[in-house]
Short mmCIF file of C-alpha atoms in Angstrom, two decimals:
data_model
loop_
_atom_site.label_atom_id
_atom_site.label_comp_id
_atom_site.label_asym_id
_atom_site.label_seq_id
_atom_site.Cartn_x
_atom_site.Cartn_y
_atom_site.Cartn_z
CA MET U 1 78.90 20.67 98.47
CA SER U 2 82.33 18.76 99.11
CA THR U 3 85.20 20.98 98.54
CA LEU U 4 85.69 24.83 98.15
CA ASP U 5 86.89 26.26 94.99
CA PRO U 6 90.47 25.50 94.13
CA SER U 7 91.26 29.24 94.59
CA GLY U 8 92.31 28.39 98.28
CA ARG U 9 89.80 30.77 99.90
CA LYS U 10 89.02 30.17 103.63
CA PRO U 11 85.36 28.99 104.18
CA THR U 12 82.59 31.39 105.06
CA LEU U 13 81.05 30.78 108.57
CA ALA U 14 77.94 31.81 110.07
CA VAL U 15 77.08 31.80 113.71
CA VAL U 16 73.52 31.68 114.38
CA GLY U 17 72.56 32.58 118.21
CA ALA U 18 75.69 34.90 118.31
CA THR U 19 73.97 36.94 121.01
CA GLY U 20 73.23 34.15 123.37
CA ALA U 21 75.31 32.85 126.51
CA VAL U 22 76.92 30.22 124.40
CA GLY U 23 77.27 32.32 121.43
CA GLY U 24 79.35 34.79 123.40
CA VAL U 25 81.76 31.81 124.51
CA MET U 26 81.75 30.79 120.75
CA LEU U 27 82.94 34.38 119.68
CA ASP U 28 85.64 33.94 122.41
CA ILE U 29 86.63 30.47 121.14
CA LEU U 30 86.68 31.82 117.47
CA SER U 31 88.96 34.56 118.44
CA THR U 32 91.56 32.50 120.22
CA ARG U 33 91.83 29.43 118.21
CA GLN U 34 93.66 28.72 114.84
CA ASP U 35 91.88 31.30 112.26
CA VAL U 36 90.51 29.02 109.68
CA TYR U 37 87.85 31.16 108.31
CA GLY U 38 87.36 33.98 105.82
CA GLU U 39 84.36 35.97 106.55
CA ILE U 40 82.27 35.44 109.69
CA ARG U 41 78.68 36.40 109.73
CA LEU U 42 76.85 37.08 113.02
CA VAL U 43 73.44 36.06 113.08
CA ALA U 44 70.48 36.51 115.60
CA SER U 45 66.90 37.08 116.10
CA ALA U 46 65.46 40.47 114.44
CA ARG U 47 65.61 42.27 117.99
CA SER U 48 69.08 41.73 118.07
CA ALA U 49 69.98 42.79 114.40
CA GLY U 50 72.22 45.93 114.38
CA LYS U 51 74.24 45.15 117.60
CA LYS U 52 78.01 44.84 117.00
CA LEU U 53 80.01 42.03 118.47
CA SER U 54 83.72 41.65 118.66
CA VAL U 55 85.39 38.76 116.97
CA ARG U 56 88.86 38.20 115.86
CA GLY U 57 89.56 41.68 117.01
CA GLN U 58 86.84 43.18 114.60
CA ARG U 59 83.39 44.53 115.53
CA VAL U 60 80.84 42.90 113.32
CA GLU U 61 77.34 43.73 112.91
CA VAL U 62 74.77 41.25 113.85
CA VAL U 63 72.20 40.30 110.92
CA ALA U 64 68.68 39.09 111.34
CA LEU U 65 67.99 35.32 110.59
CA ALA U 66 66.77 35.12 107.07
CA PRO U 67 67.39 32.44 104.35
CA GLU U 68 69.35 34.88 102.43
CA VAL U 69 72.10 35.24 105.25
CA PHE U 70 73.34 31.63 104.30
CA ASP U 71 74.06 32.59 100.51
CA GLY U 72 77.78 32.06 100.16
CA VAL U 73 78.19 30.37 103.68
CA ASP U 74 80.20 27.08 103.89
CA ILE U 75 79.56 26.27 107.48
CA ALA U 76 76.94 27.53 109.76
CA MET U 77 77.13 26.83 113.60
CA PHE U 78 73.89 26.95 115.45
CA ASP U 79 73.17 27.79 118.96
CA VAL U 80 69.45 28.37 119.27
CA PRO U 81 66.53 26.69 120.60
CA ASP U 82 65.35 23.29 119.56
CA ALA U 83 62.33 24.86 117.45
CA VAL U 84 64.53 27.29 115.57
CA SER U 85 67.10 24.86 114.68
CA ALA U 86 64.64 22.44 113.38
CA GLU U 87 63.18 25.29 111.10
CA TRP U 88 66.21 26.99 110.11
CA ALA U 89 69.04 24.27 109.84
CA PRO U 90 67.58 22.59 107.05
CA VAL U 91 67.20 26.10 105.32
CA ALA U 92 71.04 26.68 105.77
CA ALA U 93 71.80 23.20 104.49
CA GLU U 94 69.64 23.80 101.28
CA ARG U 95 71.50 26.82 100.60
CA GLY U 96 74.98 24.93 100.73
CA ALA U 97 76.13 25.18 104.17
CA VAL U 98 77.18 22.46 106.37
CA VAL U 99 75.40 22.92 109.53
CA VAL U 100 76.97 22.27 112.92
CA ASP U 101 73.75 22.27 115.46
CA ASN U 102 74.25 22.65 119.14
CA SER U 103 70.40 22.16 119.98
CA GLY U 104 68.67 18.64 120.60
CA ALA U 105 66.53 19.05 117.47
CA PHE U 106 68.62 16.61 115.07
CA ARG U 107 70.71 14.63 117.97
CA MET U 108 68.83 11.20 117.53
CA ASP U 109 67.84 11.51 113.67
CA PRO U 110 69.74 8.52 112.04
CA ASP U 111 70.62 10.76 109.15
CA VAL U 112 72.65 13.15 111.23
CA PRO U 113 75.83 12.15 112.87
CA LEU U 114 76.35 13.13 116.70
CA VAL U 115 80.07 13.89 116.87
CA VAL U 116 82.70 14.35 119.46
CA PRO U 117 86.05 14.86 117.52
CA GLU U 118 88.21 13.05 120.12
CA VAL U 119 86.06 10.04 119.89
CA ASN U 120 84.40 9.72 116.36
CA ALA U 121 85.67 12.30 114.09
CA ASP U 122 85.17 10.27 111.12
CA ASP U 123 81.37 10.30 111.44
CA ALA U 124 81.60 14.03 110.60
CA ARG U 125 81.89 13.19 107.03
CA LYS U 126 78.62 11.08 107.04
CA ARG U 127 75.94 13.63 106.88
CA PRO U 128 73.31 12.98 104.17
CA ARG U 129 71.09 15.72 105.54
CA GLY U 130 74.01 18.42 105.47
CA ILE U 131 73.64 18.62 109.20
CA ILE U 132 76.11 17.45 112.21
CA ALA U 133 74.67 17.52 115.84
CA ASN U 134 76.51 18.34 118.75
CA PRO U 135 75.63 16.52 122.09
CA ASN U 136 74.21 17.53 125.10
CA CYS U 137 76.47 19.44 127.50
CA THR U 138 76.14 16.63 130.31
CA THR U 139 77.10 13.79 127.72
CA LEU U 140 79.96 15.92 126.65
CA SER U 141 81.10 16.58 130.24
CA MET U 142 82.11 12.98 130.40
CA ILE U 143 82.30 11.41 127.02
CA VAL U 144 85.98 12.20 126.01
CA ALA U 145 87.27 10.51 128.84
CA ILE U 146 84.75 7.49 128.77
CA GLY U 147 85.45 7.20 125.00
CA ALA U 148 89.20 6.73 125.77
CA LEU U 149 88.54 4.03 128.36
CA HIS U 150 85.98 2.44 125.90
CA GLU U 151 88.68 2.13 123.17
CA HIS U 152 90.97 0.19 125.46
CA TYR U 153 88.77 -1.95 127.61
CA GLY U 154 85.43 -2.12 125.85
CA LEU U 155 82.43 -0.54 127.72
CA SER U 156 79.67 -2.59 128.69
CA GLU U 157 77.67 -0.48 131.26
CA LEU U 158 77.53 3.03 132.81
CA VAL U 159 75.89 4.25 136.02
CA VAL U 160 76.17 8.03 136.23
CA ALA U 161 75.21 10.54 138.76
CA SER U 162 75.58 14.27 137.35
CA TYR U 163 75.89 17.39 139.38
CA GLN U 164 74.99 20.05 136.84
CA ALA U 165 75.63 23.62 136.93
CA ALA U 166 72.81 26.46 136.85
CA SER U 167 73.96 27.73 133.61
CA GLY U 168 72.85 24.42 131.99
CA ALA U 169 69.48 25.99 132.30
CA GLY U 170 70.50 29.06 130.35
CA GLN U 171 70.98 32.58 131.46
CA ALA U 172 67.84 32.39 133.60
CA GLY U 173 69.35 29.50 135.67
CA ILE U 174 72.39 31.69 136.40
CA ASP U 175 70.37 34.87 137.21
CA VAL U 176 67.98 32.90 139.68
CA LEU U 177 70.93 31.32 141.28
CA TYR U 178 72.61 34.81 141.93
CA ASP U 179 69.16 36.29 143.24
CA GLN U 180 68.96 33.34 145.52
CA LEU U 181 72.21 33.77 147.09
CA GLU U 182 71.69 37.36 147.43
CA ARG U 183 68.35 36.78 149.14
CA ILE U 184 69.89 34.28 151.83
CA GLY U 185 73.25 35.50 152.03
CA GLY U 186 74.88 36.05 155.38
CA LYS U 187 71.58 34.52 156.98
CA ARG U 188 73.05 31.86 159.21
CA GLU U 189 69.55 30.76 160.58
CA LEU U 190 68.73 29.22 157.38
CA GLY U 191 69.28 25.64 156.36
CA HIS U 192 68.11 24.16 159.95
CA ARG U 193 64.31 23.79 159.38
CA ALA U 194 62.50 22.31 156.56
CA GLY U 195 61.22 24.93 154.05
CA ASP U 196 63.19 27.85 155.51
CA VAL U 197 65.21 28.22 152.54
CA ARG U 198 62.49 27.91 150.25
CA SER U 199 60.51 30.64 152.23
CA ALA U 200 63.45 32.87 152.19
CA VAL U 201 63.82 32.77 148.25
CA ASP U 202 59.94 33.07 147.92
CA ASP U 203 58.87 32.43 144.37
CA ASP U 204 62.04 33.20 142.88
CA LEU U 205 62.46 29.38 141.50
CA GLY U 206 63.45 30.21 137.94
CA PRO U 207 63.64 27.25 135.81
CA PHE U 208 64.27 24.82 139.03
CA PRO U 209 61.52 22.97 140.57
CA ALA U 210 62.97 23.87 144.12
CA PRO U 211 65.54 26.39 145.62
CA LEU U 212 68.98 25.68 144.16
CA ALA U 213 70.86 28.14 146.79
CA MET U 214 71.93 25.83 149.81
CA ASN U 215 70.34 22.95 148.07
CA VAL U 216 70.68 19.92 145.48
CA VAL U 217 67.71 19.44 142.92
CA PRO U 218 67.35 15.84 141.68
CA TRP U 219 66.02 16.98 138.43
CA ALA U 220 67.02 18.24 135.23
CA GLY U 221 64.80 18.52 132.06
CA SER U 222 61.18 17.63 131.27
CA LEU U 223 59.26 14.49 132.71
CA GLN U 224 59.36 11.32 130.49
CA ASP U 225 57.98 7.93 130.84
CA GLY U 226 58.58 5.84 133.96
CA GLY U 227 59.65 8.92 135.81
CA TRP U 228 62.84 9.47 134.13
CA SER U 229 64.03 13.14 133.16
CA SER U 230 64.63 13.96 129.33
CA GLU U 231 68.27 14.84 130.49
CA GLU U 232 68.97 11.44 132.03
CA LEU U 233 67.65 10.07 128.71
CA LYS U 234 69.90 11.90 126.80
CA VAL U 235 73.14 10.87 128.69
CA ARG U 236 71.89 7.33 127.67
CA ASN U 237 70.94 7.62 124.02
CA GLU U 238 73.62 10.10 123.07
CA THR U 239 76.51 8.02 124.77
CA ARG U 240 75.05 4.84 122.68
CA LYS U 241 75.07 6.79 119.72
CA ILE U 242 78.69 8.34 119.92
CA LEU U 243 80.37 5.12 120.86
CA GLY U 244 78.32 3.10 118.34
CA LEU U 245 76.89 0.78 121.09
CA PRO U 246 73.12 0.78 120.81
CA GLY U 247 72.85 -2.03 123.26
CA LEU U 248 74.92 -0.02 126.13
CA LYS U 249 73.26 -0.34 129.44
CA VAL U 250 73.30 3.12 130.85
CA ALA U 251 71.38 4.56 134.02
CA ALA U 252 71.57 8.20 134.87
CA THR U 253 70.35 10.49 137.81
CA CYS U 254 70.54 14.01 137.06
CA VAL U 255 70.96 16.61 139.81
CA ARG U 256 71.25 20.58 139.89
CA VAL U 257 73.63 21.98 142.28
CA PRO U 258 74.41 25.47 143.24
CA VAL U 259 77.49 26.02 140.58
CA VAL U 260 77.34 28.62 138.03
CA THR U 261 79.27 26.75 135.33
CA THR U 262 80.73 23.57 135.06
CA HIS U 263 79.08 20.22 135.03
CA SER U 264 80.42 17.13 137.25
CA LEU U 265 79.63 13.39 137.30
CA ALA U 266 80.26 10.46 139.26
CA VAL U 267 80.84 7.54 136.96
CA HIS U 268 80.73 3.74 137.57
CA ALA U 269 81.97 2.03 134.22
CA VAL U 270 81.88 -1.53 133.48
CA PHE U 271 84.01 -2.91 130.96
CA GLU U 272 84.28 -6.16 128.90
CA SER U 273 87.88 -6.80 130.13
CA ARG U 274 89.74 -6.52 133.54
CA VAL U 275 90.83 -2.95 134.11
CA ASP U 276 93.99 -1.65 136.29
CA GLN U 277 93.85 1.63 138.17
CA ARG U 278 97.12 2.71 137.19
CA GLU U 279 96.75 1.85 133.72
CA ALA U 280 93.50 3.50 133.40
CA GLN U 281 95.10 6.59 134.86
CA ALA U 282 97.88 6.57 132.33
CA LEU U 283 95.44 6.01 129.56
CA LEU U 284 93.48 9.08 130.60
CA ALA U 285 96.62 11.15 131.19
CA GLY U 286 97.59 10.59 127.61
CA SER U 287 94.12 11.01 125.84
CA PRO U 288 93.31 14.39 123.91
CA GLY U 289 90.97 16.74 125.57
CA VAL U 290 91.39 15.04 129.13
CA VAL U 291 93.45 16.09 132.25
CA LEU U 292 94.10 13.84 134.90
CA ASN U 293 94.16 15.35 138.22
CA ASP U 294 94.23 12.45 140.69
CA ASN U 295 96.35 12.62 143.80
CA PRO U 296 94.04 11.66 146.70
CA GLU U 297 96.96 11.64 149.24
CA MET U 298 97.22 15.51 148.72
CA TYR U 299 93.51 16.01 148.19
CA GLU U 300 93.92 16.83 144.52
CA PHE U 301 90.95 16.29 142.32
CA PRO U 302 88.92 18.29 140.00
CA THR U 303 86.28 20.58 141.28
CA PRO U 304 84.00 22.97 139.36
CA ALA U 305 85.57 26.16 140.92
CA ASP U 306 88.97 25.02 139.61
CA VAL U 307 87.73 23.63 136.11
CA VAL U 308 85.52 26.44 134.94
CA GLY U 309 86.70 28.50 131.95
CA THR U 310 89.07 25.61 130.70
CA ASP U 311 88.62 23.49 127.83
CA PRO U 312 89.58 19.90 128.71
CA THR U 313 87.65 17.10 130.54
CA TRP U 314 89.17 17.04 134.17
CA VAL U 315 89.38 13.34 135.74
CA GLY U 316 90.18 12.38 139.34
CA ARG U 317 89.31 9.90 141.82
CA VAL U 318 90.07 6.83 139.66
CA ARG U 319 89.48 3.56 141.37
CA ARG U 320 88.86 -0.08 140.35
CA SER U 321 85.74 -1.13 142.00
CA LEU U 322 86.08 -2.97 145.20
CA ASP U 323 83.60 -5.62 143.83
CA ASP U 324 84.07 -6.03 140.12
CA PRO U 325 87.58 -6.30 138.53
CA LYS U 326 86.07 -5.10 135.39
CA ALA U 327 84.85 -1.63 136.63
CA LEU U 328 86.17 1.88 137.21
CA ASP U 329 84.68 4.46 139.45
CA LEU U 330 85.82 8.15 138.57
CA PHE U 331 84.67 11.73 138.94
CA LEU U 332 84.92 14.23 136.17
CA CYS U 333 84.35 17.84 135.60
CA GLY U 334 83.83 19.88 132.25
CA ASP U 335 82.77 23.45 131.71
CA ASN U 336 79.45 22.91 130.08
CA LEU U 337 79.54 26.23 128.00
CA ARG U 338 82.90 25.49 126.63
CA LYS U 339 83.47 21.76 125.82
CA GLY U 340 79.94 21.11 126.74
CA ALA U 341 78.73 23.64 124.07
CA ALA U 342 80.78 26.14 122.05
CA LEU U 343 84.09 24.34 122.06
CA ASN U 344 82.70 20.96 120.60
CA THR U 345 80.90 22.83 117.99
CA ALA U 346 83.73 24.94 117.00
CA GLN U 347 85.87 21.73 116.87
CA ILE U 348 83.26 19.92 114.63
CA ALA U 349 83.15 23.14 112.30
CA GLU U 350 86.95 22.88 112.03
CA LEU U 351 87.02 19.29 110.95
CA VAL U 352 84.49 20.41 108.17
CA ALA U 353 86.73 23.26 107.38
CA ALA U 354 89.79 21.06 106.89
CA GLU U 355 87.52 18.51 104.92
CA LEU U 356 86.05 21.51 102.54
CA ARG U 357 89.61 22.77 101.86
CA GLY U 358 90.85 19.22 100.68
#
């Protein structure tokens, strides 16, 4: 399907996974951004069917995921586990919907574009399978800013350390962080001896391999070859695909920190040409989707506590490398549930909606 009928009707949207954590953020985003849709269908698992959720000021009943829910749907946004997307996104596409998928099921499929509207919006039109993939939240927390710098200087290498929030591991991650904080709160004797925090939280580790409260955990994702984690390889592979740089050198170390929501990254970026600190700051300040907050003299720079709940990528601590005139060091923060998931999905869907309406 390339365009809607000439009657001028607005496209019909399905939100699959509407009852999840990101789904809730998605409904809020749909209710606050420009209204480009006609009907909005809310879809979830059979156990959530019948619930009513608010979107655009109306209560809408959730329907169970089934092939027929995609009949008449123009765009379907998926926020469900990889296995569910792998099974159901092709079903939605076969029934005529353009699928925008937030899972990892299709990100590296060569026939599925991986899109960040501020960076590679044109790729959204090239979708032979009828599916567009949304990048991982860690990649999204940095790629808008890095893409702007790449366009001007030409990126050749990235070294990244991420500081990832508990919500990146889903609701279970949020819950276990709060539970651990409650268990150790006010206990000033903790944190002085090896293992005392681990003993205090007992077996309450949730999706993390070590206590997250009063700690940092240098692991996110699953084990891959060579000791790399899946999250670290996502940063490498997705950045290469989005920027169209298959040979880009990328090294990432992904770390969980005791923050509820908003990922942060320390980035060392090497470019093909010489960089200038002030010029780079000006480029970032003028880039869509980026806010520059960089005044170290007044200790002004982005932190997760100040960024959470906002849409842009926030950038600070922009410095030219002391040892390489072609390198910049910078610190970034981005809400991993908004731009890192729901917002970017919504922005892609809006591109498709505009395309379908001609």
